[in-house]
GROMACS .gro file of C-alpha atoms in nm:
model
  369
    1MET     CA    1   3.685  -3.557  -8.866
    2GLN     CA    2   3.999  -3.497  -9.110
    3THR     CA    3   4.077  -3.223  -9.270
    4GLU     CA    4   4.407  -3.102  -9.438
    5LEU     CA    5   4.615  -3.008  -9.143
    6SER     CA    6   4.516  -3.364  -9.008
    7LYS     CA    7   4.629  -3.550  -9.260
    8ARG     CA    8   4.905  -3.387  -9.324
    9LEU     CA    9   5.030  -3.437  -9.006
   10GLY     CA   10   4.898  -3.808  -8.961
   11VAL     CA   11   4.611  -3.779  -8.766
   12GLU     CA   12   4.316  -3.941  -8.757
   13HIS     CA   13   4.060  -3.676  -8.665
   14ALA     CA   14   4.123  -3.278  -8.651
   15VAL     CA   15   4.122  -3.287  -8.260
   16PHE     CA   16   4.455  -3.138  -8.098
   17GLY     CA   17   4.383  -3.239  -7.718
   18PHE     CA   18   4.691  -2.982  -7.489
   19THR     CA   19   4.726  -3.099  -7.144
   20PRO     CA   20   4.944  -3.160  -6.845
   21PHE     CA   21   4.969  -3.474  -6.885
   22PRO     CA   22   5.231  -3.743  -7.016
   23ALA     CA   23   4.982  -4.013  -7.000
   24VAL     CA   24   4.661  -3.853  -7.151
   25ALA     CA   25   4.901  -3.664  -7.479
   26ALA     CA   26   4.963  -4.070  -7.497
   27ALA     CA   27   4.641  -4.102  -7.485
   28ILE     CA   28   4.499  -3.872  -7.709
   29SER     CA   29   4.737  -3.964  -8.003
   30ARG     CA   30   4.678  -4.335  -8.009
   31ALA     CA   31   4.262  -4.238  -8.014
   32GLY     CA   32   4.336  -4.127  -8.360
   33GLY     CA   33   4.374  -3.688  -8.203
   34PHE     CA   34   4.642  -3.546  -8.200
   35GLY     CA   35   4.820  -3.440  -7.840
   36VAL     CA   36   4.993  -3.145  -7.705
   37LEU     CA   37   5.178  -3.201  -7.418
   38GLY     CA   38   5.256  -2.902  -7.161
   39ALA     CA   39   5.549  -2.748  -7.088
   40VAL     CA   40   5.539  -2.495  -6.840
   41ARG     CA   41   5.530  -2.710  -6.556
   42TYR     CA   42   5.854  -2.791  -6.624
   43THR     CA   43   6.173  -2.619  -6.523
   44ALA     CA   44   6.404  -2.876  -6.437
   45PRO     CA   45   6.473  -3.005  -6.831
   46ASP     CA   46   6.592  -3.392  -6.736
   47ASP     CA   47   6.160  -3.381  -6.562
   48LEU     CA   48   6.105  -3.309  -6.893
   49LYS     CA   49   6.354  -3.518  -7.085
   50ARG     CA   50   6.206  -3.829  -6.827
   51ASP     CA   51   5.785  -3.733  -6.952
   52LEU     CA   52   5.897  -3.742  -7.341
   53ASP     CA   53   6.049  -4.114  -7.334
   54TRP     CA   54   5.732  -4.190  -7.175
   55ILE     CA   55   5.515  -4.058  -7.393
   56GLU     CA   56   5.759  -4.187  -7.664
   57ALA     CA   57   5.726  -4.574  -7.519
   58HIS     CA   58   5.362  -4.566  -7.540
   59VAL     CA   59   5.239  -4.352  -7.823
   60GLY     CA   60   5.326  -4.601  -8.097
   61ASP     CA   61   5.396  -4.444  -8.411
   62ARG     CA   62   5.180  -4.186  -8.406
   63PRO     CA   63   5.223  -3.793  -8.386
   64TYR     CA   64   5.268  -3.550  -8.033
   65GLY     CA   65   5.351  -3.183  -7.972
   66LEU     CA   66   5.456  -2.941  -7.729
   67ASP     CA   67   5.354  -2.666  -7.575
   68VAL     CA   68   5.546  -2.395  -7.438
   69VAL     CA   69   5.496  -2.047  -7.356
   70MET     CA   70   5.776  -1.789  -7.416
   71PRO     CA   71   5.641  -1.428  -7.320
   72ALA     CA   72   5.637  -1.192  -7.643
   73LYS     CA   73   5.934  -0.920  -7.456
   74LYS     CA   74   6.179  -1.063  -7.401
   75VAL     CA   75   6.360  -0.899  -7.093
   76GLU     CA   76   6.814  -0.924  -7.047
   77GLY     CA   77   6.942  -1.017  -6.761
   78VAL     CA   78   6.716  -1.059  -6.521
   79SER     CA   79   6.682  -1.369  -6.267
   80GLU     CA   80   6.401  -1.499  -6.039
   81ALA     CA   81   6.565  -1.357  -5.725
   82ASP     CA   82   6.568  -1.041  -5.940
   83VAL     CA   83   6.155  -1.046  -5.997
   84GLU     CA   84   6.098  -1.197  -5.688
   85ALA     CA   85   6.263  -0.879  -5.501
   86MET     CA   86   6.002  -0.690  -5.687
   87ILE     CA   87   5.684  -0.894  -5.519
   88PRO     CA   88   5.591  -0.625  -5.240
   89GLU     CA   89   5.540  -0.717  -4.886
   90GLY     CA   90   5.163  -0.577  -4.865
   91HIS     CA   91   5.104  -0.910  -5.123
   92ARG     CA   92   5.274  -1.122  -4.967
   93GLN     CA   93   5.065  -1.047  -4.647
   94PHE     CA   94   4.739  -1.108  -4.813
   95VAL     CA   95   4.887  -1.389  -4.953
   96ARG     CA   96   5.005  -1.455  -4.589
   97ASP     CA   97   4.612  -1.325  -4.418
   98THR     CA   98   4.413  -1.554  -4.681
   99LEU     CA   99   4.556  -1.893  -4.631
  100ALA     CA  100   4.559  -1.814  -4.210
  101GLY     CA  101   4.204  -1.735  -4.192
  102HIS     CA  102   4.113  -2.095  -4.380
  103GLY     CA  103   4.308  -2.288  -4.191
  104VAL     CA  104   4.602  -2.414  -4.506
  105PRO     CA  105   4.899  -2.613  -4.280
  106GLU     CA  106   5.196  -2.500  -4.369
  107LEU     CA  107   5.484  -2.755  -4.612
  108ALA     CA  108   5.697  -2.955  -4.457
  109GLU     CA  109   5.998  -2.863  -4.372
  110GLY     CA  110   6.274  -2.819  -4.630
  111GLU     CA  111   5.944  -2.946  -4.883
  112ALA     CA  112   5.987  -2.724  -5.235
  113SER     CA  113   5.662  -2.609  -5.400
  114GLY     CA  114   5.551  -2.867  -5.634
  115TRP     CA  115   5.443  -2.540  -5.862
  116ARG     CA  116   5.640  -2.316  -6.033
  117ILE     CA  117   5.592  -2.018  -6.269
  118THR     CA  118   5.886  -2.002  -6.422
  119GLY     CA  119   5.775  -2.103  -6.656
  120TRP     CA  120   5.713  -1.888  -6.839
  121MET     CA  121   5.996  -1.720  -6.805
  122GLU     CA  122   6.198  -1.736  -7.158
  123GLN     CA  123   6.504  -1.878  -7.058
  124VAL     CA  124   6.300  -2.174  -6.901
  125ALA     CA  125   6.130  -2.261  -7.270
  126ARG     CA  126   6.408  -2.223  -7.519
  127THR     CA  127   6.625  -2.480  -7.227
  128GLN     CA  128   6.307  -2.671  -7.294
  129LEU     CA  129   6.330  -2.684  -7.652
  130ASP     CA  130   6.667  -2.812  -7.613
  131VAL     CA  131   6.542  -3.108  -7.484
  132ALA     CA  132   6.214  -3.117  -7.688
  133PHE     CA  133   6.410  -3.105  -8.041
  134ASP     CA  134   6.599  -3.369  -7.973
  135TYR     CA  135   6.221  -3.589  -8.002
  136PRO     CA  136   6.047  -3.580  -8.379
  137ILE     CA  137   5.781  -3.398  -8.209
  138ARG     CA  138   5.545  -3.262  -8.501
  139LEU     CA  139   5.420  -2.926  -8.346
  140LEU     CA  140   5.536  -2.683  -8.095
  141ALA     CA  141   5.251  -2.469  -7.980
  142ASN     CA  142   5.312  -2.129  -7.839
  143ALA     CA  143   5.058  -1.984  -7.537
  144LEU     CA  144   5.178  -1.561  -7.499
  145GLY     CA  145   5.203  -1.451  -7.952
  146SER     CA  146   5.406  -1.609  -8.140
  147PRO     CA  147   5.767  -1.749  -8.039
  148PRO     CA  148   6.122  -1.603  -8.088
  149ALA     CA  149   6.162  -1.537  -8.481
  150ASP     CA  150   6.488  -1.721  -8.418
  151VAL     CA  151   6.281  -2.030  -8.269
  152VAL     CA  152   6.010  -2.034  -8.528
  153ALA     CA  153   6.325  -2.080  -8.761
  154ARG     CA  154   6.486  -2.355  -8.611
  155ALA     CA  155   6.176  -2.590  -8.538
  156HIS     CA  156   6.143  -2.516  -9.003
  157GLY     CA  157   6.470  -2.656  -9.039
  158ARG     CA  158   6.341  -3.000  -8.813
  159ASP     CA  159   6.009  -3.024  -8.968
  160VAL     CA  160   5.837  -2.853  -8.753
  161LEU     CA  161   5.506  -2.677  -8.787
  162VAL     CA  162   5.457  -2.349  -8.554
  163ALA     CA  163   5.123  -2.234  -8.412
  164ALA     CA  164   5.051  -1.976  -8.213
  165LEU     CA  165   4.739  -1.874  -7.986
  166ALA     CA  166   4.448  -1.568  -8.058
  167GLY     CA  167   4.245  -1.400  -7.915
  168SER     CA  168   4.152  -1.183  -8.145
  169ALA     CA  169   4.213  -1.125  -8.548
  170ARG     CA  170   4.532  -0.841  -8.528
  171HIS     CA  171   4.669  -1.116  -8.259
  172ALA     CA  172   4.622  -1.339  -8.553
  173ARG     CA  173   4.774  -1.171  -8.838
  174LYS     CA  174   5.061  -1.044  -8.596
  175HIS     CA  175   5.122  -1.452  -8.637
  176GLN     CA  176   5.097  -1.464  -9.019
  177GLU     CA  177   5.363  -1.219  -9.020
  178ALA     CA  178   5.611  -1.403  -8.793
  179GLY     CA  179   5.582  -1.668  -8.977
  180ILE     CA  180   5.365  -1.937  -8.823
  181ASP     CA  181   5.191  -2.221  -8.984
  182VAL     CA  182   4.838  -2.258  -8.712
  183VAL     CA  183   4.618  -1.988  -8.568
  184VAL     CA  184   4.485  -2.147  -8.258
  185ALA     CA  185   4.181  -1.941  -8.205
  186GLN     CA  186   4.123  -1.898  -7.878
  187GLY     CA  187   3.754  -1.796  -7.790
  188TYR     CA  188   3.648  -1.644  -7.444
  189GLU     CA  189   3.480  -1.954  -7.372
  190ALA     CA  190   3.871  -2.111  -7.331
  191GLY     CA  191   4.057  -2.207  -7.013
  192GLY     CA  192   4.298  -2.033  -6.891
  193HIS     CA  193   4.462  -1.704  -7.090
  194THR     CA  194   4.203  -1.587  -7.287
  195GLY     CA  195   4.052  -1.273  -7.478
  196GLU     CA  196   3.746  -1.133  -7.474
  197ILE     CA  197   3.547  -1.283  -7.778
  198ALA     CA  198   3.401  -1.565  -7.783
  199THR     CA  199   3.487  -1.788  -8.004
  200MET     CA  200   3.149  -1.808  -8.227
  201VAL     CA  201   3.229  -1.476  -8.332
  202LEU     CA  202   3.670  -1.537  -8.318
  203THR     CA  203   3.709  -1.794  -8.561
  204PRO     CA  204   3.528  -1.659  -8.861
  205GLU     CA  205   3.718  -1.379  -8.829
  206ILE     CA  206   4.030  -1.487  -8.839
  207VAL     CA  207   3.965  -1.738  -9.024
  208ASP     CA  208   3.942  -1.506  -9.319
  209ALA     CA  209   4.256  -1.249  -9.198
  210VAL     CA  210   4.477  -1.514  -9.231
  211ASP     CA  211   4.387  -1.730  -9.519
  212PRO     CA  212   4.497  -1.952  -9.659
  213LEU     CA  213   4.733  -2.005  -9.321
  214PRO     CA  214   4.535  -2.361  -9.061
  215VAL     CA  215   4.275  -2.248  -8.888
  216LEU     CA  216   4.180  -2.501  -8.574
  217ALA     CA  217   3.852  -2.325  -8.260
  218ALA     CA  218   3.955  -2.335  -7.878
  219GLY     CA  219   3.733  -2.251  -7.603
  220GLY     CA  220   3.445  -2.425  -7.454
  221ILE     CA  221   3.445  -2.613  -7.754
  222GLY     CA  222   3.396  -3.082  -7.508
  223SER     CA  223   3.112  -3.251  -7.819
  224GLY     CA  224   3.120  -3.377  -8.191
  225GLN     CA  225   2.859  -3.136  -8.238
  226GLN     CA  226   3.038  -2.810  -8.194
  227VAL     CA  227   3.351  -3.027  -8.335
  228ALA     CA  228   3.169  -2.982  -8.705
  229ALA     CA  229   3.018  -2.603  -8.632
  230ALA     CA  230   3.421  -2.496  -8.572
  231LEU     CA  231   3.504  -2.682  -8.898
  232ALA     CA  232   3.193  -2.546  -9.096
  233LEU     CA  233   3.284  -2.215  -8.914
  234GLY     CA  234   3.591  -2.286  -9.146
  235ALA     CA  235   3.887  -2.417  -8.873
  236GLN     CA  236   4.074  -2.735  -9.009
  237GLY     CA  237   4.049  -2.842  -8.680
  238VAL     CA  238   3.962  -2.767  -8.258
  239TRP     CA  239   4.214  -2.701  -7.994
  240LEU     CA  240   4.005  -2.877  -7.675
  241GLY     CA  241   4.216  -2.860  -7.324
  242SER     CA  242   3.967  -2.828  -7.065
  243VAL     CA  243   3.741  -3.176  -7.135
  244TRP     CA  244   4.109  -3.380  -7.065
  245LEU     CA  245   4.130  -3.262  -6.680
  246THR     CA  246   3.819  -3.565  -6.582
  247THR     CA  247   3.953  -3.832  -6.798
  248THR     CA  248   4.043  -4.113  -6.659
  249GLU     CA  249   4.428  -4.081  -6.766
  250ALA     CA  250   4.431  -3.760  -6.610
  251ASP     CA  251   4.641  -3.706  -6.278
  252LEU     CA  252   4.524  -3.419  -6.063
  253HIS     CA  253   4.615  -3.533  -5.766
  254ALA     CA  254   4.340  -3.436  -5.582
  255PRO     CA  255   4.034  -3.566  -5.559
  256ALA     CA  256   3.887  -3.301  -5.409
  257LEU     CA  257   3.931  -3.124  -5.754
  258THR     CA  258   3.741  -3.334  -5.962
  259ARG     CA  259   3.463  -3.327  -5.743
  260LYS     CA  260   3.481  -2.980  -5.812
  261LEU     CA  261   3.516  -2.975  -6.143
  262LEU     CA  262   3.265  -3.314  -6.191
  263ALA     CA  263   2.956  -3.040  -6.009
  264ALA     CA  264   3.052  -2.756  -6.183
  265GLY     CA  265   2.799  -2.590  -6.444
  266SER     CA  266   2.876  -2.373  -6.722
  267GLY     CA  267   2.903  -2.015  -6.522
  268ASP     CA  268   3.106  -2.182  -6.220
  269THR     CA  269   3.396  -2.000  -6.369
  270VAL     CA  270   3.515  -1.666  -6.367
  271ARG     CA  271   3.824  -1.466  -6.590
  272SER     CA  272   4.111  -1.358  -6.246
  273ARG     CA  273   4.405  -1.267  -6.266
  274ALA     CA  274   4.475  -1.414  -5.994
  275LEU     CA  275   4.662  -1.731  -6.112
  276THR     CA  276   4.924  -1.564  -6.327
  277GLY     CA  277   4.826  -1.182  -6.400
  278LYS     CA  278   4.685  -1.187  -6.738
  279PRO     CA  279   4.334  -1.277  -6.667
  280ALA     CA  280   4.294  -1.643  -6.701
  281ARG     CA  281   3.937  -1.846  -6.690
  282GLN     CA  282   3.943  -2.086  -6.417
  283LEU     CA  283   3.707  -2.226  -6.108
  284ARG     CA  284   3.607  -1.974  -5.954
  285THR     CA  285   3.617  -1.969  -5.573
  286GLU     CA  286   3.720  -1.846  -5.241
  287TRP     CA  287   4.085  -1.718  -5.393
  288THR     CA  288   3.988  -1.551  -5.730
  289ASP     CA  289   3.711  -1.379  -5.494
  290ALA     CA  290   3.987  -1.255  -5.263
  291TRP     CA  291   4.242  -1.156  -5.562
  292ASP     CA  292   3.874  -0.989  -5.721
  293ASP     CA  293   3.786  -0.859  -5.451
  294PRO     CA  294   3.859  -0.428  -5.450
  295ALA     CA  295   3.901  -0.452  -5.056
  296GLY     CA  296   4.214  -0.578  -5.151
  297PRO     CA  297   4.611  -0.534  -5.309
  298GLY     CA  298   4.455  -0.609  -5.590
  299THR     CA  299   4.667  -0.885  -5.829
  300LEU     CA  300   5.050  -0.861  -5.991
  301PRO     CA  301   5.155  -0.811  -6.286
  302MET     CA  302   5.273  -1.117  -6.481
  303PRO     CA  303   5.507  -1.333  -6.340
  304LEU     CA  304   5.548  -1.147  -6.001
  305GLN     CA  305   5.210  -1.301  -5.984
  306GLY     CA  306   5.248  -1.615  -6.024
  307LEU     CA  307   5.576  -1.653  -5.841
  308LEU     CA  308   5.373  -1.444  -5.512
  309VAL     CA  309   5.114  -1.771  -5.503
  310ALA     CA  310   5.347  -2.077  -5.606
  311GLU     CA  311   5.356  -2.170  -5.235
  312ALA     CA  312   5.048  -2.067  -5.143
  313VAL     CA  313   4.892  -2.273  -5.427
  314SER     CA  314   5.129  -2.610  -5.335
  315ARG     CA  315   4.991  -2.542  -4.969
  316ILE     CA  316   4.574  -2.577  -5.108
  317GLN     CA  317   4.645  -2.855  -5.370
  318LYS     CA  318   4.844  -3.060  -5.141
  319TYR     CA  319   4.605  -3.029  -4.813
  320GLU     CA  320   4.235  -2.959  -5.049
  321VAL     CA  321   4.100  -2.705  -4.856
  322GLU     CA  322   3.851  -2.727  -5.142
  323PRO     CA  323   3.690  -2.307  -5.040
  324LEU     CA  324   4.041  -2.266  -5.227
  325LEU     CA  325   4.118  -2.477  -5.502
  326GLY     CA  326   4.065  -2.481  -5.833
  327THR     CA  327   4.283  -2.487  -6.161
  328PRO     CA  328   4.224  -2.385  -6.523
  329VAL     CA  329   3.942  -2.482  -6.702
  330GLY     CA  330   3.646  -2.293  -6.969
  331GLN     CA  331   3.358  -2.291  -6.988
  332ILE     CA  332   3.243  -2.617  -7.077
  333VAL     CA  333   3.319  -2.784  -6.755
  334GLY     CA  334   2.929  -2.745  -6.716
  335ARG     CA  335   2.901  -3.077  -7.047
  336MET     CA  336   3.210  -3.217  -6.809
  337ASN     CA  337   2.968  -3.452  -6.575
  338SER     CA  338   3.148  -3.768  -6.515
  339GLU     CA  339   3.466  -3.942  -6.614
  340ARG     CA  340   3.583  -4.122  -6.851
  341SER     CA  341   3.889  -4.283  -7.020
  342VAL     CA  342   4.011  -4.034  -7.364
  343GLN     CA  343   3.943  -4.351  -7.604
  344ALA     CA  344   3.552  -4.243  -7.506
  345VAL     CA  345   3.565  -3.923  -7.529
  346PHE     CA  346   3.678  -3.885  -7.831
  347ASP     CA  347   3.425  -4.210  -7.874
  348ASP     CA  348   3.161  -3.938  -7.823
  349LEU     CA  349   3.341  -3.694  -8.051
  350THR     CA  350   3.287  -3.880  -8.350
  351ARG     CA  351   2.960  -4.034  -8.333
  352GLY     CA  352   2.818  -3.620  -8.220
  353PHE     CA  353   3.017  -3.528  -8.579
  354GLU     CA  354   2.857  -3.778  -8.692
  355ARG     CA  355   2.489  -3.708  -8.577
  356ALA     CA  356   2.565  -3.307  -8.679
  357VAL     CA  357   2.702  -3.390  -8.993
  358ASP     CA  358   2.373  -3.602  -9.074
  359ARG     CA  359   2.092  -3.292  -8.942
  360ILE     CA  360   2.310  -3.092  -9.201
  361ASN     CA  361   2.295  -3.320  -9.452
  362ARG     CA  362   1.842  -3.358  -9.427
  363ILE     CA  363   1.808  -2.975  -9.353
  364ALA     CA  364   2.029  -2.961  -9.694
  365GLY     CA  365   1.769  -3.219  -9.878
  366ARG     CA  366   2.068  -3.418  -9.924
  367SER     CA  367   2.147  -3.751  -9.793
  368GLY     CA  368   2.347  -3.870  -9.434
  369ARG     CA  369   2.517  -4.153  -9.551
   0.00000   0.00000   0.00000
């Protein structure tokens, strides 16, 4: 599964794996793909440094990258406390009432929320980059549009390729104008923040829109047959995120959540603003239903919603309150039916890819091998 882009980066398979778990990122790269560590949860630079040190010690000489979240619009002189003060009391009460209605215990006295959305704030992302550029990362991806021009220049000065996610051809062209090297065409089926256009439609649109820039297909992809389809549509690789959540290297810290993922079908996700304030595909739960209910107060814009629900999400996860327990995940969750190692996932991807290529060769009247 090699393409011009995978050869340029020195990887065996054109499979780019996004994950918040260092062990998964390293395993993806060791298996011949390209591991990309999500940095949004690292609000302390030392924590990111610790995990990049770990990857360096476990990835061998294989390449890897980093994914940050830098908002397209910069707001000067606004602190986290300033943002917190904008949250209406009615929304805070709604959170308290929803948690109380499900008997969710409080965190222990003095215990801080384990999850904060401050990683969406530009100043936090810049501290992440200050750490990351001391490491030999080969790719920097941004999930909220093109990074600022100075960040793109800084990456290029270190021979680091810059990627950005796009949900439409219009967004992709803006990335190209901003000097982005790789466009990730993220379709409607994807987990996390995603737009309205399905991967099968979006991928060739973006390939045509930004030619000759390389494009990675993302959204609903979890089999080798789908990888072959993505390459047939003109992509130079695939960007996979959800499929790694149920690998043995992943560390969800919640057996109940793993069970829910393994049991879920492709129709058990929803695009909801409940987590961050922007539409993000995730498991449908009583938590997402509460926020999407017209009788409720409605969600707040990013980053207010993320700050509002941070402690609640931590409590739900810590105590594994199953009716409320969820995670960002794509429609591919319907194929995630067993816990497997990252290497086993790659074995299935390569076998499925070979079968798909052989099938097309037979249809075209050519020998498969």
